[in-house]
Amino acid sequence: MLTDRLGDYMSFTFTGTSISIIGTVGVKQGYLDFYWDDQYITTIDRGRPELECDQVLFELTDMVLKEYTVAMVLSGKGINPNTGKEDGVLSIQRVIYTEPDDPVK
């Protein structure tokens, strides 16, 4: 998924005991708000001088086995050091979650 509109979001519902959201950081990445079952958890700044893929953006472990929903919202844009202008996207590479009987989905 890739979007550059502020307020756009992605949500993922799963049944499991842990989750990792994997994505990119870099010059055009901006700020993401993370929500867990409709509760705000944190905002991360993914702005970095260089693009780095396969970074853990959000992770929760040791959870009770049940259904959860995680959501990410593009909440802000950073200043692109190459252009001096605001820039940011919501981009996620993959979501990894675990269940006790099934180590990785």
C-alpha positions as YAML, in Angstrom:
chain: A
units: angstrom
residues:
- id: 1
  name: MET
  ca: [0.00, 0.00, 0.00]
- id: 2
  name: LEU
  ca: [1.23, 3.49, -0.83]
- id: 3
  name: THR
  ca: [-0.51, 6.84, -0.36]
- id: 4
  name: ASP
  ca: [0.61, 10.41, 0.29]
- id: 5
  name: ARG
  ca: [-2.69, 11.90, 1.49]
- id: 6
  name: LEU
  ca: [-2.73, 12.95, 5.15]
- id: 7
  name: GLY
  ca: [-5.36, 10.99, 7.09]
- id: 8
  name: ASP
  ca: [-5.25, 7.95, 4.81]
- id: 9
  name: TYR
  ca: [-4.94, 4.76, 6.79]
- id: 10
  name: MET
  ca: [-4.49, 1.02, 6.62]
- id: 11
  name: SER
  ca: [-5.94, -1.44, 9.13]
- id: 12
  name: PHE
  ca: [-5.35, -5.12, 9.67]
- id: 13
  name: THR
  ca: [-7.42, -7.52, 11.81]
- id: 14
  name: PHE
  ca: [-5.87, -10.78, 12.95]
- id: 15
  name: THR
  ca: [-6.05, -13.44, 15.64]
- id: 16
  name: GLY
  ca: [-2.71, -14.05, 17.28]
- id: 17
  name: THR
  ca: [-0.23, -13.41, 20.09]
- id: 18
  name: SER
  ca: [2.20, -10.95, 18.47]
- id: 19
  name: ILE
  ca: [2.48, -8.63, 15.49]
- id: 20
  name: SER
  ca: [5.22, -6.75, 13.64]
- id: 21
  name: ILE
  ca: [4.63, -4.04, 11.04]
- id: 22
  name: ILE
  ca: [7.54, -3.89, 8.58]
- id: 23
  name: GLY
  ca: [8.16, -0.91, 6.34]
- id: 24
  name: THR
  ca: [10.56, 1.74, 5.14]
- id: 25
  name: VAL
  ca: [12.21, 4.79, 6.66]
- id: 26
  name: GLY
  ca: [13.84, 7.53, 4.63]
- id: 27
  name: VAL
  ca: [13.55, 11.02, 3.13]
- id: 28
  name: LYS
  ca: [9.93, 10.72, 1.91]
- id: 29
  name: GLN
  ca: [8.36, 8.74, 4.75]
- id: 30
  name: GLY
  ca: [6.68, 11.16, 7.20]
- id: 31
  name: TYR
  ca: [4.81, 10.38, 10.44]
- id: 32
  name: LEU
  ca: [2.56, 7.42, 11.22]
- id: 33
  name: ASP
  ca: [0.08, 7.17, 14.09]
- id: 34
  name: PHE
  ca: [-0.52, 3.62, 15.33]
- id: 35
  name: TYR
  ca: [-3.82, 2.50, 16.83]
- id: 36
  name: TRP
  ca: [-4.50, -0.77, 18.61]
- id: 37
  name: ASP
  ca: [-8.16, -1.81, 18.83]
- id: 38
  name: ASP
  ca: [-9.18, 1.85, 18.24]
- id: 39
  name: GLN
  ca: [-6.84, 3.16, 20.96]
- id: 40
  name: TYR
  ca: [-4.03, 5.52, 20.01]
- id: 41
  name: ILE
  ca: [-0.63, 3.98, 20.90]
- id: 42
  name: THR
  ca: [2.18, 6.07, 19.41]
- id: 43
  name: THR
  ca: [3.42, 8.28, 16.58]
- id: 44
  name: ILE
  ca: [6.64, 7.42, 14.79]
- id: 45
  name: ASP
  ca: [8.79, 9.67, 12.63]
- id: 46
  name: ARG
  ca: [10.10, 7.63, 9.71]
- id: 47
  name: GLY
  ca: [12.24, 10.45, 8.31]
- id: 48
  name: ARG
  ca: [15.89, 9.47, 7.79]
- id: 49
  name: PRO
  ca: [18.68, 10.79, 5.55]
- id: 50
  name: GLU
  ca: [18.65, 7.60, 3.44]
- id: 51
  name: LEU
  ca: [16.05, 5.01, 2.45]
- id: 52
  name: GLU
  ca: [16.12, 1.83, 4.54]
- id: 53
  name: CYS
  ca: [13.75, -1.04, 3.81]
- id: 54
  name: ASP
  ca: [12.62, -3.93, 6.04]
- id: 55
  name: GLN
  ca: [12.52, -1.86, 9.24]
- id: 56
  name: VAL
  ca: [10.29, -2.81, 12.19]
- id: 57
  name: LEU
  ca: [7.94, 0.16, 12.52]
- id: 58
  name: PHE
  ca: [5.66, -1.23, 15.24]
- id: 59
  name: GLU
  ca: [5.72, -4.42, 17.27]
- id: 60
  name: LEU
  ca: [3.73, -6.01, 20.09]
- id: 61
  name: THR
  ca: [4.50, -9.39, 21.65]
- id: 62
  name: ASP
  ca: [3.29, -11.69, 24.46]
- id: 63
  name: MET
  ca: [-0.38, -10.87, 23.89]
- id: 64
  name: VAL
  ca: [-3.38, -12.98, 24.85]
- id: 65
  name: LEU
  ca: [-4.56, -15.10, 21.91]
- id: 66
  name: LYS
  ca: [-7.62, -13.27, 20.52]
- id: 67
  name: GLU
  ca: [-8.69, -11.03, 17.64]
- id: 68
  name: TYR
  ca: [-7.02, -7.61, 17.39]
- id: 69
  name: THR
  ca: [-7.03, -4.72, 14.91]
- id: 70
  name: VAL
  ca: [-4.02, -2.52, 14.28]
- id: 71
  name: ALA
  ca: [-4.29, 0.66, 12.20]
- id: 72
  name: MET
  ca: [-1.70, 3.06, 10.80]
- id: 73
  name: VAL
  ca: [-2.57, 6.64, 9.78]
- id: 74
  name: LEU
  ca: [-0.41, 9.01, 7.76]
- id: 75
  name: SER
  ca: [-0.51, 11.86, 10.28]
- id: 76
  name: GLY
  ca: [2.22, 14.19, 9.09]
- id: 77
  name: LYS
  ca: [4.85, 14.90, 6.52]
- id: 78
  name: GLY
  ca: [8.49, 15.64, 7.21]
- id: 79
  name: ILE
  ca: [10.83, 17.97, 5.38]
- id: 80
  name: ASN
  ca: [12.59, 16.19, 2.52]
- id: 81
  name: PRO
  ca: [16.28, 17.16, 2.87]
- id: 82
  name: ASN
  ca: [16.76, 16.80, -0.89]
- id: 83
  name: THR
  ca: [14.03, 19.28, -1.84]
- id: 84
  name: GLY
  ca: [13.36, 21.30, 1.34]
- id: 85
  name: LYS
  ca: [9.63, 20.61, 0.89]
- id: 86
  name: GLU
  ca: [7.13, 18.62, 2.94]
- id: 87
  name: ASP
  ca: [7.00, 15.00, 1.92]
- id: 88
  name: GLY
  ca: [5.57, 11.80, 3.34]
- id: 89
  name: VAL
  ca: [3.81, 8.58, 2.44]
- id: 90
  name: LEU
  ca: [2.04, 5.70, 4.14]
- id: 91
  name: SER
  ca: [3.93, 2.66, 2.94]
- id: 92
  name: ILE
  ca: [3.97, -0.76, 4.54]
- id: 93
  name: GLN
  ca: [5.98, -3.69, 3.22]
- id: 94
  name: ARG
  ca: [4.39, -6.48, 5.26]
- id: 95
  name: VAL
  ca: [2.58, -7.47, 8.44]
- id: 96
  name: ILE
  ca: [3.82, -10.50, 10.39]
- id: 97
  name: TYR
  ca: [1.75, -12.06, 13.15]
- id: 98
  name: THR
  ca: [2.01, -15.25, 15.20]
- id: 99
  name: GLU
  ca: [-0.29, -17.79, 16.74]
- id: 100
  name: PRO
  ca: [0.84, -20.44, 19.26]
- id: 101
  name: ASP
  ca: [0.37, -23.34, 16.81]
- id: 102
  name: ASP
  ca: [1.48, -21.45, 13.70]
- id: 103
  name: PRO
  ca: [4.78, -19.54, 14.19]
- id: 104
  name: VAL
  ca: [4.53, -17.05, 11.31]
- id: 105
  name: LYS
  ca: [1.77, -15.96, 8.92]
...
